[in-house]
Coordinates of C-alpha atoms in Angstrom, one line a residue:
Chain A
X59 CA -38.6 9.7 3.3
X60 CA -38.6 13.2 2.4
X61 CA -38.1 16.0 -0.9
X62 CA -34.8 15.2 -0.5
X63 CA -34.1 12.1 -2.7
X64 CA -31.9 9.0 -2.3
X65 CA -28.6 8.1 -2.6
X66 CA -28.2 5.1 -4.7
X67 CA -27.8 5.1 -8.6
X68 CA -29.4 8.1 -10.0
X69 CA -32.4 8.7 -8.1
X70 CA -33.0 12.5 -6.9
X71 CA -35.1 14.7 -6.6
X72 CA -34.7 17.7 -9.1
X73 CA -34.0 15.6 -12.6
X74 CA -30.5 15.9 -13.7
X75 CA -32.1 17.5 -16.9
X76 CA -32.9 21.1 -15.0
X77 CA -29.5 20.5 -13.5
X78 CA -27.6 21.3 -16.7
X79 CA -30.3 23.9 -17.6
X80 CA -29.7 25.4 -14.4
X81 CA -26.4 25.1 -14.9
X82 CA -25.3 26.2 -18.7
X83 CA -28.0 29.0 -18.9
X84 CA -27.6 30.4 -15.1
X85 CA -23.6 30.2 -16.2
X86 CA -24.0 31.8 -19.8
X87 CA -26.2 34.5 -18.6
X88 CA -24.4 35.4 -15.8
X89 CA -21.0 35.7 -17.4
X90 CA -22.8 37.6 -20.1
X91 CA -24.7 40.1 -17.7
X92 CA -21.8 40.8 -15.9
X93 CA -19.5 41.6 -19.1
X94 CA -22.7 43.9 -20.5
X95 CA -23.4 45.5 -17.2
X96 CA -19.8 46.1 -15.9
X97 CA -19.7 48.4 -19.4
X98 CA -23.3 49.8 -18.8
X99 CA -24.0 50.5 -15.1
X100 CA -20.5 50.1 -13.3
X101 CA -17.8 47.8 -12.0
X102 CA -20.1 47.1 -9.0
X103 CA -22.3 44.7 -11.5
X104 CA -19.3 42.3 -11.7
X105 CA -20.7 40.5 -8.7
X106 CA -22.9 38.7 -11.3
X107 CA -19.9 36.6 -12.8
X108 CA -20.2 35.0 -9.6
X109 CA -23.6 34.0 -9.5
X110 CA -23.0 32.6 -12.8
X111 CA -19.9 30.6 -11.5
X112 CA -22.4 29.4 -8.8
X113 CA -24.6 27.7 -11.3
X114 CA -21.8 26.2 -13.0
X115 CA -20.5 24.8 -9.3
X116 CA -23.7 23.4 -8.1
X117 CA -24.2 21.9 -11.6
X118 CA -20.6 20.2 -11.5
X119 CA -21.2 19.2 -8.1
X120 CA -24.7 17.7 -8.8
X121 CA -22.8 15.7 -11.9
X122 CA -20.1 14.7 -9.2
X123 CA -22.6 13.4 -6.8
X124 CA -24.4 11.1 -9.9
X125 CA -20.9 10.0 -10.9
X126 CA -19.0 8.8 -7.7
X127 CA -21.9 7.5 -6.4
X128 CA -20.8 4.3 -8.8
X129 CA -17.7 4.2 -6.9
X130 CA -14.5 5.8 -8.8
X131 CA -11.5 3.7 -6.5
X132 CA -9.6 7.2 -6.1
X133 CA -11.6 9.3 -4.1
X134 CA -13.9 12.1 -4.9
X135 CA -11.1 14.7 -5.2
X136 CA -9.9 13.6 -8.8
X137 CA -12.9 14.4 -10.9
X138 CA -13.3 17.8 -9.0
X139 CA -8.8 18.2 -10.1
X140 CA -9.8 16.7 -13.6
X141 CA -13.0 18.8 -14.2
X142 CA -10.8 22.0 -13.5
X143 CA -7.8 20.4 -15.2
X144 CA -10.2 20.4 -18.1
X145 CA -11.6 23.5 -17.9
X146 CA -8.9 25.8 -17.3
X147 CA -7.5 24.3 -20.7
X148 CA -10.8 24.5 -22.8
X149 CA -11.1 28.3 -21.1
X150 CA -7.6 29.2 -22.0
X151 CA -8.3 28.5 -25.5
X152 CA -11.6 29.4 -25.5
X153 CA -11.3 33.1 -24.3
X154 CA -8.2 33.3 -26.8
X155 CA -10.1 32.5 -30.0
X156 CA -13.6 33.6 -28.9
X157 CA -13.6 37.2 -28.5
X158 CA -17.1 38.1 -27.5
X159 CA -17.9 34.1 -27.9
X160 CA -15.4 33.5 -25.4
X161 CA -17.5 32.0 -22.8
X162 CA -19.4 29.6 -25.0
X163 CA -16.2 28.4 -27.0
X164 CA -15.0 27.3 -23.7
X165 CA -18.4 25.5 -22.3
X166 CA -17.9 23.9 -25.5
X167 CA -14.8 23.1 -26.1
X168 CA -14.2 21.9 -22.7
X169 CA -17.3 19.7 -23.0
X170 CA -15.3 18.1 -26.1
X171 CA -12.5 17.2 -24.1
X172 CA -14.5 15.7 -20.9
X173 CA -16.2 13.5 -23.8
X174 CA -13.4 12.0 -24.9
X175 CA -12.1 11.5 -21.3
X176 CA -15.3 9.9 -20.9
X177 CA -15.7 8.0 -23.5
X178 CA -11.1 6.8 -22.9
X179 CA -12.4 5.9 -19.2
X180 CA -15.0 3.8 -20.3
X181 CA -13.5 1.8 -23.3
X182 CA -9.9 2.2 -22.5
X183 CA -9.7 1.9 -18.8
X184 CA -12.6 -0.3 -18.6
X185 CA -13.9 1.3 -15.7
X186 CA -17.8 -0.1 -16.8
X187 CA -19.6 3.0 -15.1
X188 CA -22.8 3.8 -17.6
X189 CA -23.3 7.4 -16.8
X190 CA -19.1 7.9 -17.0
X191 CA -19.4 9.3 -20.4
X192 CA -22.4 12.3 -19.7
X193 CA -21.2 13.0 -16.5
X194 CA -17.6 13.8 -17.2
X195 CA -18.6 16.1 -19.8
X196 CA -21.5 17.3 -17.7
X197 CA -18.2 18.0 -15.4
X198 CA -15.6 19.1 -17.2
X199 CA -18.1 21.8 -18.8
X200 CA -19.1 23.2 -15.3
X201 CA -15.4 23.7 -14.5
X202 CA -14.8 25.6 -17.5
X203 CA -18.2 27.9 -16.7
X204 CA -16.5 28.0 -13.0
X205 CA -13.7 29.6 -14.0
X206 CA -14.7 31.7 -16.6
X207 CA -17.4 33.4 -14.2
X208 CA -15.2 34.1 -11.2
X209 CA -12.3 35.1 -13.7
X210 CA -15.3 37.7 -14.9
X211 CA -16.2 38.9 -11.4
X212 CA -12.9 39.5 -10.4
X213 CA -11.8 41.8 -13.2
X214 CA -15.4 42.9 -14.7
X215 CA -14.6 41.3 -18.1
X216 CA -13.7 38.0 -19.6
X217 CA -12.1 39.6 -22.9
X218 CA -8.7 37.7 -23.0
X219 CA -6.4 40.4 -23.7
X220 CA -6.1 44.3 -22.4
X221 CA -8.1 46.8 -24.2
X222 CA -5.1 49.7 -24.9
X223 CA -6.4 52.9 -26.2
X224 CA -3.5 55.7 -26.8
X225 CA -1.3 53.5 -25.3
X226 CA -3.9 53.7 -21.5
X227 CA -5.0 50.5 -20.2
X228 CA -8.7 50.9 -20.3
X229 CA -9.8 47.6 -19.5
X230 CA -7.8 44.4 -18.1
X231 CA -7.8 41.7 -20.2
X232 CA -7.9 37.8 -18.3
X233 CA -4.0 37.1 -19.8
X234 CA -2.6 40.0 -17.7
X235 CA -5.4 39.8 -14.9
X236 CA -6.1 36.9 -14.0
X237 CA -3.4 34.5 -15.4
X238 CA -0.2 36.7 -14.9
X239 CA -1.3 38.1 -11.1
X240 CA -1.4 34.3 -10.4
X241 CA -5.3 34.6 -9.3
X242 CA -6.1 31.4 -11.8
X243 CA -4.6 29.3 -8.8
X244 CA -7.3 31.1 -6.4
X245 CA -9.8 29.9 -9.0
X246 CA -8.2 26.6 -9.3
X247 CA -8.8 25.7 -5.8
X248 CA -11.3 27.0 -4.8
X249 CA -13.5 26.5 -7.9
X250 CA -11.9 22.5 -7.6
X251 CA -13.1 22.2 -3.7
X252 CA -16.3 23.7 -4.2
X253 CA -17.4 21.0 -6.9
X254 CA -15.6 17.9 -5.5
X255 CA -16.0 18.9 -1.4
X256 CA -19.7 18.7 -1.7
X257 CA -20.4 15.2 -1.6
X258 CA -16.9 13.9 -0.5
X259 CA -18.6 15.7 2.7
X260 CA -22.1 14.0 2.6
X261 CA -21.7 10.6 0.8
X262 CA -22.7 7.6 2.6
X263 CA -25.5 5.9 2.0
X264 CA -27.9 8.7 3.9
X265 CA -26.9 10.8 1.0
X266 CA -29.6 13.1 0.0
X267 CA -29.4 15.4 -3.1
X268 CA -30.9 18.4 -1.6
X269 CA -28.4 18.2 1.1
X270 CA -25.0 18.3 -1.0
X271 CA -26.7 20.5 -3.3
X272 CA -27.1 23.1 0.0
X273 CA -23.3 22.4 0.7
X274 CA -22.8 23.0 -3.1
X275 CA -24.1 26.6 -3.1
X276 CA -22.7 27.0 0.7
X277 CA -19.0 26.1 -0.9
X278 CA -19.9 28.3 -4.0
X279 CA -20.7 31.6 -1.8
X280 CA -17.1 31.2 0.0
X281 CA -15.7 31.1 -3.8
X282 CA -18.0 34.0 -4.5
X283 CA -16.5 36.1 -1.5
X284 CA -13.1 34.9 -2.2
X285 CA -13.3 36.6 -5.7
X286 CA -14.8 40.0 -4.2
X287 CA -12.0 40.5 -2.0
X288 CA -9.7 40.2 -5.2
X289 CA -11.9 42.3 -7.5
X290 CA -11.2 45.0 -4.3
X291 CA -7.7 45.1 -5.9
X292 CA -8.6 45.2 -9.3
X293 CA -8.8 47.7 -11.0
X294 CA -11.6 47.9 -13.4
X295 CA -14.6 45.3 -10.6
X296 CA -15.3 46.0 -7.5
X297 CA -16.0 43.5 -4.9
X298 CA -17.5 44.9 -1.8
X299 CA -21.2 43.9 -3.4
X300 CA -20.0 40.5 -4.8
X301 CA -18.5 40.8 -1.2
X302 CA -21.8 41.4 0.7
X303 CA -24.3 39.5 -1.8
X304 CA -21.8 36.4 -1.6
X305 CA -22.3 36.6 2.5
X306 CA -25.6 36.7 2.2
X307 CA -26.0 33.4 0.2
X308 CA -23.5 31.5 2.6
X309 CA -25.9 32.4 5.2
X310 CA -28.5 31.4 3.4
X311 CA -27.5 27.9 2.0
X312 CA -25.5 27.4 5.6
X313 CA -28.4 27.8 7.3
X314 CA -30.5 25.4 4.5
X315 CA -27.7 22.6 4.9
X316 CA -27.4 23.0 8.5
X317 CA -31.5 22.7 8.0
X318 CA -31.2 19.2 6.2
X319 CA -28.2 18.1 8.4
X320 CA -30.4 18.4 11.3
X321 CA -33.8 16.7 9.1
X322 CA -31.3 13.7 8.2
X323 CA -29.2 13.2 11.6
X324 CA -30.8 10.2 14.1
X325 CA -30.1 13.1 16.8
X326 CA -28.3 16.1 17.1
X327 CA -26.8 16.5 20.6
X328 CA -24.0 19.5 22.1
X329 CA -21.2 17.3 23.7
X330 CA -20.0 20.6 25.6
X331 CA -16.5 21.7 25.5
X332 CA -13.6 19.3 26.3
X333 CA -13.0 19.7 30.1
X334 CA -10.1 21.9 31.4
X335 CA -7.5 20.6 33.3
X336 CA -8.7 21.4 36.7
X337 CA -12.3 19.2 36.3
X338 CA -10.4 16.5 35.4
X339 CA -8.6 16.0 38.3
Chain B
X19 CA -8.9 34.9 -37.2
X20 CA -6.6 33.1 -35.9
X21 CA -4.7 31.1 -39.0
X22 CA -5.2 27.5 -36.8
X23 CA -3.8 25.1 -39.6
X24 CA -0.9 27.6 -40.0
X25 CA -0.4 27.2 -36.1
X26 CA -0.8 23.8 -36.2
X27 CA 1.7 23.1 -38.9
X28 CA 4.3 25.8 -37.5
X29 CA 4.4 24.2 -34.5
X30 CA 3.9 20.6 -34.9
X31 CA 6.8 19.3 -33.0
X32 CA 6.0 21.3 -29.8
X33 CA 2.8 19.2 -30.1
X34 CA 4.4 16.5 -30.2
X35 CA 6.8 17.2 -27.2
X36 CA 3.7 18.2 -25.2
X37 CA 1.9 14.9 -25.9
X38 CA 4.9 12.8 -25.2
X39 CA 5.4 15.0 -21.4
X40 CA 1.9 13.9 -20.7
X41 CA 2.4 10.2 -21.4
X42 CA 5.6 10.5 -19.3
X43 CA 3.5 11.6 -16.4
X44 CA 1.0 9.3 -16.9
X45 CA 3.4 6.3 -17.0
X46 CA 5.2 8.2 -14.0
X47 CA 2.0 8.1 -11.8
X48 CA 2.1 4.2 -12.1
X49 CA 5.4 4.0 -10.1
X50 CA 4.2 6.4 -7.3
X51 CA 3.1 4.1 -4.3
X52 CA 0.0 5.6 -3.7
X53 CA -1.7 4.3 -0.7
X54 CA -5.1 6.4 -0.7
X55 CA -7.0 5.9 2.4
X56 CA -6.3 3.1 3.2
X57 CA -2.7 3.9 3.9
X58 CA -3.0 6.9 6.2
X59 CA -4.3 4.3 8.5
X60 CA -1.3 2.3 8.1
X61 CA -3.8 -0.3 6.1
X62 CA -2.1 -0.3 3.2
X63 CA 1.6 0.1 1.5
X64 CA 2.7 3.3 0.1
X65 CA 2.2 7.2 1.0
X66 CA -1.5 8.1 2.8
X67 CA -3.1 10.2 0.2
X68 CA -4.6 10.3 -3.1
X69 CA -2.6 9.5 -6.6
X70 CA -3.8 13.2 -7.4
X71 CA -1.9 14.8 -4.6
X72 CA 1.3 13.1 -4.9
X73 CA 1.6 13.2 -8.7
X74 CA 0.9 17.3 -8.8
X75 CA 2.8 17.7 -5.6
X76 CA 5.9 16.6 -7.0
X77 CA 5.2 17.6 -10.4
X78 CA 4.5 21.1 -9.8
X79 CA 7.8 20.8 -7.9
X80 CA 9.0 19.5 -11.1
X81 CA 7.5 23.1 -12.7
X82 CA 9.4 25.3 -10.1
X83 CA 12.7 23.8 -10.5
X84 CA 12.2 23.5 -14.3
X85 CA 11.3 27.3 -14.4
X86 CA 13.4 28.3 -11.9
X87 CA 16.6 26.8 -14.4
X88 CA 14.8 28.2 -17.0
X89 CA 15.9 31.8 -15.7
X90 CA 20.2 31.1 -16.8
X91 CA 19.9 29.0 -19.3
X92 CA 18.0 28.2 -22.6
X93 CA 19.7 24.3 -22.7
X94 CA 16.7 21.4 -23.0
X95 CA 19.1 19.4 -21.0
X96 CA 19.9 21.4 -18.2
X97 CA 16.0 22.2 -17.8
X98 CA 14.5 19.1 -18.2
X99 CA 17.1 17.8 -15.7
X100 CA 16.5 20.5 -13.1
X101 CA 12.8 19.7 -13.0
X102 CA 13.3 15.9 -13.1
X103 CA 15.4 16.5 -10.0
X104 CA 13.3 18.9 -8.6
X105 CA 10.5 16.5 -8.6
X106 CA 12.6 13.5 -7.4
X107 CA 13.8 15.5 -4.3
X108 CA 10.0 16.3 -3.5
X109 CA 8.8 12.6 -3.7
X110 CA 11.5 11.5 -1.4
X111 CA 11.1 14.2 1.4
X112 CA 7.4 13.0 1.3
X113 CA 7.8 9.4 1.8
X114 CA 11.0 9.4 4.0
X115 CA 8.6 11.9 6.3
X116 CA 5.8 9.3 6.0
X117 CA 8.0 6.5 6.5
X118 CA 8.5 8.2 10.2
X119 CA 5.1 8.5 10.8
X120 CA 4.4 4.8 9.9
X121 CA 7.8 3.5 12.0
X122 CA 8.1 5.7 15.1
X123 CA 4.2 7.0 14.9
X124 CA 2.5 3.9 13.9
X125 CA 5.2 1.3 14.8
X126 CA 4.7 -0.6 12.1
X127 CA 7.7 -2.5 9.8
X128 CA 7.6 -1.1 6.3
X129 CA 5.9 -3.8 4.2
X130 CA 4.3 -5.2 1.0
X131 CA 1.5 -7.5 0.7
X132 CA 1.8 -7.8 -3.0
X133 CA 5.1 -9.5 -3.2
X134 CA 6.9 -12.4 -0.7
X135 CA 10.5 -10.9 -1.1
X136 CA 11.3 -7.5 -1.7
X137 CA 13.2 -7.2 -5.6
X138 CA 15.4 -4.9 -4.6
X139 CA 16.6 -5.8 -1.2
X140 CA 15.3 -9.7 -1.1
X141 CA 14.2 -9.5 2.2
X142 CA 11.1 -11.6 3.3
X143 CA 8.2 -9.4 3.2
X144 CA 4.9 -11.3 4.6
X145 CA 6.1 -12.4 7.6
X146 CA 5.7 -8.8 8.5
X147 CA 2.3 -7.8 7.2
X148 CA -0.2 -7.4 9.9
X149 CA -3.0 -9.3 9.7
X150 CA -6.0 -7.5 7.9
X151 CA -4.0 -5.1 6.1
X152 CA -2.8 -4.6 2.8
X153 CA 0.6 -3.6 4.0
X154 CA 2.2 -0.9 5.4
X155 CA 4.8 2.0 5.2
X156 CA 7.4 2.2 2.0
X157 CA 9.2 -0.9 1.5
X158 CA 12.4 -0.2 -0.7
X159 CA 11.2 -1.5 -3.7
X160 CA 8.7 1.3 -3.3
X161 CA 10.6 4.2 -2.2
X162 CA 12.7 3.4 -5.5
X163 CA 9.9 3.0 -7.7
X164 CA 8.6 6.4 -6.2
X165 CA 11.6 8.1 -6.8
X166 CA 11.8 7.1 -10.4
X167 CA 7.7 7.9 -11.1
X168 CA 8.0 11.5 -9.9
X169 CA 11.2 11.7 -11.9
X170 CA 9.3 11.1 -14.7
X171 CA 6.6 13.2 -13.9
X172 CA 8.6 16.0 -13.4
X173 CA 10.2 15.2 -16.4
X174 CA 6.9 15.5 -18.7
X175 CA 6.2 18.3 -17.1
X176 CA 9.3 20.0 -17.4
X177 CA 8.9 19.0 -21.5
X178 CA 5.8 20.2 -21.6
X179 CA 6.5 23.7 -19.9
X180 CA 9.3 24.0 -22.0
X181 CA 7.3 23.4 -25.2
X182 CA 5.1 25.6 -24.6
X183 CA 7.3 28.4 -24.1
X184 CA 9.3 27.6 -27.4
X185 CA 6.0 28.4 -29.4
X186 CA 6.5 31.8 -31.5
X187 CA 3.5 34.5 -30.2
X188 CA 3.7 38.3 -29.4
X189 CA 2.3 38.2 -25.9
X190 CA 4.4 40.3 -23.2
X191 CA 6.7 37.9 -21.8
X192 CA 4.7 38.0 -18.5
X193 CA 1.5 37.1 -19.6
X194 CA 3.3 33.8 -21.7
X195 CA 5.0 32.6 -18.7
X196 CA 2.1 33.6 -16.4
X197 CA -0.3 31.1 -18.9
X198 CA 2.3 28.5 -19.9
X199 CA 2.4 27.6 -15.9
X200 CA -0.9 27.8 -15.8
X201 CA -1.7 25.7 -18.9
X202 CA 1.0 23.0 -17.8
X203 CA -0.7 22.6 -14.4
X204 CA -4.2 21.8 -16.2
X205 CA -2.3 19.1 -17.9
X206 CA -0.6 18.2 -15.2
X207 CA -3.8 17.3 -13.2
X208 CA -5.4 15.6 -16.4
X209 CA -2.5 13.5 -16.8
X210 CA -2.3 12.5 -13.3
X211 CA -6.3 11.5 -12.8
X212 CA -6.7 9.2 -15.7
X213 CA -3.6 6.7 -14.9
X214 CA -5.0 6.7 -11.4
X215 CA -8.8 5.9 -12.7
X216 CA -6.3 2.6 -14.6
X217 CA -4.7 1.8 -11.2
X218 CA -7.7 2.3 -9.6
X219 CA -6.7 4.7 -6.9
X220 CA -3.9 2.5 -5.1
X221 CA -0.3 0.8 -6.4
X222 CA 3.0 -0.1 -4.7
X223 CA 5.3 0.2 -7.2
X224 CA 6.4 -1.5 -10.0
X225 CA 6.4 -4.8 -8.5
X226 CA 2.7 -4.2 -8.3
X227 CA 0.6 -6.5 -10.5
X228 CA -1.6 -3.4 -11.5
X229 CA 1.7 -1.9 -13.1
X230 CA 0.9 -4.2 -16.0
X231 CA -2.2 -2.3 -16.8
X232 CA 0.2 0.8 -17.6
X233 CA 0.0 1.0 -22.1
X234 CA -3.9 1.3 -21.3
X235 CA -3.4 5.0 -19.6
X236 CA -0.3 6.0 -22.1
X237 CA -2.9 5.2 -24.9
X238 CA -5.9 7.4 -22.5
X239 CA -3.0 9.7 -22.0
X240 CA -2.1 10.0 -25.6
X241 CA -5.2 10.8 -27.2
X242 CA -6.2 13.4 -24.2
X243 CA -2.9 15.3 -24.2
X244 CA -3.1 15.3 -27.7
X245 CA -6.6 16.8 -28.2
X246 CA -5.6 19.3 -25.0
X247 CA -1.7 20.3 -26.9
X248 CA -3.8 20.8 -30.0
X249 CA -6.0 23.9 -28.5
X250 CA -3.3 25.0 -26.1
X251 CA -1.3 25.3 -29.1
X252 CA -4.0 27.3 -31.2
X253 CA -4.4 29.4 -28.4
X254 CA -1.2 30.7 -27.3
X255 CA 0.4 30.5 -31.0
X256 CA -2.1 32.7 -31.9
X257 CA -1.6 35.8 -29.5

């Protein structure tokens, strides 16, 4: 009918191909820009983690959409729990050993383990779904780039330990400021919702791509502002522009879904509020 | 650099431990009557909501009370058996509250459409399964097989938060604790999607047919956990 692209299989619109571009460079150079600008310009940059973490959710909600399309038997919700149950391993370890590499050991790394998910689902647990494989790793990897780029906009860095100089805490490390504080679980579920809710929301078989991508980036904002209003408490980020620039793109992509909600609805009609008590009688 | 094969070596047992808590939860997750869907409209035996829920809401029950024991004591037993407990006591709350719902809400008799008698209790079951429906509520056999599952599950979890807090490191003892939960939950979750991709998102119990399916997910479970204890292992052992 329209740009949008069908449900059905695989077809869509945008190629899953620019997807994963979109996703692993957007990701990388968002984590990246943030770590290099927090040092250069000021803890106000740290709003880019977020965009990055963005990339990553629309990517893992695009791989999502592809994937339970075939059907999974469990709901939608699991792959979004698994893809962060993946990733928060793979970026454990990742950060830990990486040092500077930190981000990419973890994209890596987390991709290793959703292939052998993938590849266990498929020949194990039989569950015959030919895109299983790509997908979960295509998944798996977006959680990991999820959670390493809000962990990076809400503390300005995504070095795993604190940087002591004299025995002064001159920069918060993730261990102590993101995993100890207990924030991890912030990122956990709202990273988790904003990759699975997007098409749990929209499927059906009037599912169009550029419609749960909007959701995608919609659900990805709310993430974004949720991590400002941490970095406010932070020391070493600050959130009111992740704050602000994260409003600005839930407007944005909230207006854009409400767009293609509107393009792909027989008719949109206001039913009115319920009646009061009085007009009933 | 990290010395990995050193870590590895060093702590090769807590590997082990960690892999064999993730098989326990994944076996666990086949004796949790899930219902999905199809059971929060009374469609279906077992609890109305997703294998994913249940398992990590009693698990990470399972965590709490494990932790929470972990505080007095340094005993394996005494741990392990406070979050086996701890996860038990959640499962049951849950489906006792669900069982009103589907009794005095619903007003439906508890019953399964998989078996004609109930093992447990031997009482006739199909003479009481609407027509259309898969079941509905938490037949005993169910409730019990519940209760067992999420003992398990909090079980392996419970053994897998304790192995990972018996690995030698030189992180404050914040920071360890804070990524150890942390860590276990990511397992947790792992370990409770990929039985219920086996099962295929519902299951009564372990009267259920699909219960026989169970060594394929403790094989899925195995090599997963194992390739997952590996880096966690790497990782903290080498702070």
């Amino acid at each position: 009918m329209s740009a949008g692209g069908g449900g059905g299989g695989a077809h869509a619109a945008i190629p899953q191909n620019n997807i994963i571009a979109f996703g692993v460079v957007g990701g990388l150079v968002g984590i990246y820009a943030a770590y290099f600008l927090v040092d250069m310009v000021g803890p106000y940059m740290s709003f880019l983690g977020a965009l990055g973490a963005i990339c990553g959710i629309v990517w893992g909600a695009a791989a999502v959409r592809r994937v339970a399309n075939y059907g999974l038997g469990t709901g939608v919700p699991s792959i979004g729990m698994l893809a962060l149950g993946i990733g928060i391993i793979a970026a454990t370890f990742g950060l830990a050993v990486g040092g500077i590499a930190g981000p990419v050991v973890a994209l890596v790394f987390a991709a290793l383990i959703g292939l052998v998910v993938g590849i266990l689902a498929n020949k194990v647990l039989n569950m015959g779904i030919p895109i299983m494989v790509q997908s979960m790793t295509e998944i798996a990897a977006a959680g990991a780039i999820t959670i390493v780029g809000l962990s990076t906009s809400m503390i300005g860095t995504f070095m795993f330990f604190d940087e002591v100089v004299n025995g002064v805490v001159v920069t918060q490390g993730v261990a102590s400021g993101v995993m100890t504080t207990g924030y991890i679980a912030v990122i956990f579920i709202a990273g988790g919702l904003a990759i699975l809710h997007p098409y749990n929301a929209n499927l059906g078989p009037d599912e169009k791509q550029d419609r749960t991508l909007a959701c995608a980036f919609e659900k990805g904002a709310i993430a974004m502002i949720i991590a400002g209003i941490v970095a406010t408490i932070t020391p070493f980020a600050s959130g009111s522009l992740t704050i602000l620039i994260g409003v600005a793109i839930w407007y944005i992509s909230f207006s854009g879904f409400y767009k293609r909600v509107k393009r792909d609805a027989f008719k949109v009609t206001g039913t009115g509020l319920l009646p009061s008590k009085e007009e009933l009688e | 650099m990290i010395d990995i094969v050193g870590i590895i070596a060093a702590d090769f047992l807590n590997i082990i431990l960690i892999t064999l808590g993730g098989i326990l939860i994944a076996l666990g997750v086949h004796l949790v009557p899930v219902g999905g869907a199809p059971a929060a409209m009374a469609q279906a035996t077992g609890v109305g909501t997703g294998t994913v829920q249940l398992a990590a809401g009693a698990g990470l029950t399972g965590l709490v009370t494990a932790g929470f024991m972990m505080n007095v004591t340094d005993s394996l037993g005494l741990i392990l058996a406070s979050g086996t407990v701890g996860a038990m006591i959640m499962i049951s709350v849950t489906m006792l509250v669900g069982q009103w719902m589907y009794v005095y809400g619903v007003g439906c008799p508890p019953a399964s459409a998989k078996v004609k008698y109930d093992p447990i209790t031997k009482d006739r079951q199909d003479l009481y399964v609407s027509q259309g429906t898969e079941g509905h509520g938490i037949p005993t056999a169910s409730f019990i097989s519940g209760v067992i599952g999420a003992g398990l599950g909090g079980l392996g979890g419970s053994l897998i938060y304790f192995s990972l807090l018996s690995i030698e490191n030189g992180l404050p003892e914040a920071d360890f604790i804070g990524i150890a939960s942390i860590f276990a939950i990511g397992l947790f979750f792992v370990n409770a999607v990929i039985p219920s991709y086996n099962i295929g998102g519902t299951i009564e119990g372990f009267h259920d047919p699909k219960f026989k399916r169970f060594p394929k997910a403790v094989l899925a479970s195995f090599v997963a956990t194992f390739l997952a204890a590996i880096m966690g292992v790497v990782a903290i052992g080498g702070m």
